Amino acid sequence: MSSEYAAKTSRSKTLYERAQKVLPEGVSYRIRFFDPYPFYTARSKGSKLYDVDGNEYVDFWLGHTALILGHSPPPVVKAVKEQLEKGTIYGTSHE
């Protein structure tokens, strides 16, 4: 399994080796470590994560279960974009 994983995740390995120089065990939080090294996520959509090497993973964790609608659900993305166009931090009372 390790040789297959290494073959599919060469960019993640490079990023992990770089991270080891500045972070304990190369990760910012213990749960992010996977043996022999963690994969590095490039993007996510729905229930899937995609790493920097183009591999797809089912995300059973979903942000500590906070993402009950999955990653980037279209209605949420639409609502966030609409609000961003109106402004972000007003510093005054607003609706």
Short mmCIF file of C-alpha atoms in Angstrom, two decimals:
data_model
loop_
_atom_site.label_atom_id
_atom_site.label_comp_id
_atom_site.label_asym_id
_atom_site.label_seq_id
_atom_site.Cartn_x
_atom_site.Cartn_y
_atom_site.Cartn_z
CA MET A 1 0.00 0.00 0.00
CA SER A 2 2.77 2.48 0.85
CA SER A 3 4.49 2.15 -2.53
CA GLU A 4 1.17 2.61 -4.35
CA TYR A 5 0.32 5.63 -2.17
CA ALA A 6 3.78 7.14 -2.75
CA ALA A 7 3.43 6.68 -6.50
CA LYS A 8 0.09 8.49 -6.52
CA THR A 9 1.01 11.35 -4.14
CA SER A 10 4.43 12.68 -5.12
CA ARG A 11 3.43 16.37 -4.84
CA SER A 12 1.93 15.75 -1.39
CA LYS A 13 5.20 14.13 -0.31
CA THR A 14 7.16 17.18 -1.51
CA LEU A 15 4.83 19.54 0.38
CA TYR A 16 5.07 17.36 3.49
CA GLU A 17 8.88 17.37 3.40
CA ARG A 18 8.80 21.17 3.15
CA ALA A 19 6.29 21.42 6.02
CA GLN A 20 8.48 19.24 8.27
CA LYS A 21 11.04 22.06 8.29
CA VAL A 22 8.65 24.49 9.98
CA LEU A 23 5.89 22.46 11.69
CA PRO A 24 6.10 19.70 14.32
CA GLU A 25 5.77 16.41 12.41
CA GLY A 26 5.00 18.54 9.34
CA VAL A 27 1.38 19.21 10.28
CA SER A 28 -0.45 22.02 12.04
CA TYR A 29 -2.80 19.67 13.90
CA ARG A 30 -2.26 16.02 14.85
CA ILE A 31 -5.40 14.68 13.13
CA ARG A 32 -3.94 15.84 9.80
CA PHE A 33 -1.11 13.30 9.90
CA PHE A 34 -1.47 10.08 7.92
CA ASP A 35 1.25 7.44 7.67
CA PRO A 36 3.58 7.62 5.78
CA TYR A 37 2.66 11.30 5.13
CA PRO A 38 -0.59 13.23 4.67
CA PHE A 39 -2.05 14.04 1.27
CA TYR A 40 -2.48 17.74 0.51
CA THR A 41 -5.93 18.86 -0.58
CA ALA A 42 -6.21 21.16 -3.59
CA ARG A 43 -10.01 21.49 -3.69
CA SER A 44 -13.25 19.95 -2.52
CA LYS A 45 -16.79 19.56 -3.82
CA GLY A 46 -19.77 17.79 -2.30
CA SER A 47 -18.53 14.77 -0.38
CA LYS A 48 -15.18 14.62 -2.18
CA LEU A 49 -11.66 15.93 -1.59
CA TYR A 50 -9.13 16.22 -4.43
CA ASP A 51 -5.43 16.27 -3.64
CA VAL A 52 -2.61 18.19 -5.32
CA ASP A 53 -1.80 15.06 -7.33
CA GLY A 54 -5.33 14.80 -8.79
CA ASN A 55 -6.53 11.89 -6.62
CA GLU A 56 -10.12 11.81 -5.35
CA TYR A 57 -11.12 10.85 -1.78
CA VAL A 58 -14.49 10.48 -0.08
CA ASP A 59 -14.52 12.94 2.82
CA PHE A 60 -16.10 11.10 5.73
CA TRP A 61 -14.86 13.80 8.14
CA LEU A 62 -16.58 16.79 6.48
CA GLY A 63 -14.97 19.48 8.62
CA HIS A 64 -15.57 17.67 11.92
CA THR A 65 -19.13 17.02 10.63
CA ALA A 66 -19.84 20.77 10.32
CA LEU A 67 -20.34 20.44 6.57
CA ILE A 68 -23.60 18.50 6.62
CA LEU A 69 -24.38 19.81 3.13
CA GLY A 70 -20.96 18.82 1.82
CA HIS A 71 -18.24 21.05 0.40
CA SER A 72 -19.34 24.08 -1.65
CA PRO A 73 -23.08 23.34 -1.89
CA PRO A 74 -24.47 25.56 -4.69
CA PRO A 75 -27.18 27.31 -2.59
CA VAL A 76 -24.62 28.26 0.08
CA VAL A 77 -22.04 29.40 -2.49
CA LYS A 78 -24.73 31.54 -4.18
CA ALA A 79 -25.77 33.16 -0.89
CA VAL A 80 -22.17 33.89 0.11
CA LYS A 81 -21.38 35.44 -3.29
CA GLU A 82 -24.49 37.64 -3.07
CA GLN A 83 -23.47 38.89 0.36
CA LEU A 84 -19.86 39.49 -0.67
CA GLU A 85 -21.09 41.73 -3.49
CA LYS A 86 -22.95 43.84 -0.89
CA GLY A 87 -19.92 44.16 1.38
CA THR A 88 -18.29 42.26 4.23
CA ILE A 89 -17.73 44.25 7.42
CA TYR A 90 -19.79 47.42 7.70
CA GLY A 91 -18.95 48.49 11.23
CA THR A 92 -22.50 49.85 11.55
CA SER A 93 -25.99 48.47 12.12
CA HIS A 94 -27.32 46.71 9.03
CA GLU A 95 -30.04 44.33 7.92
#
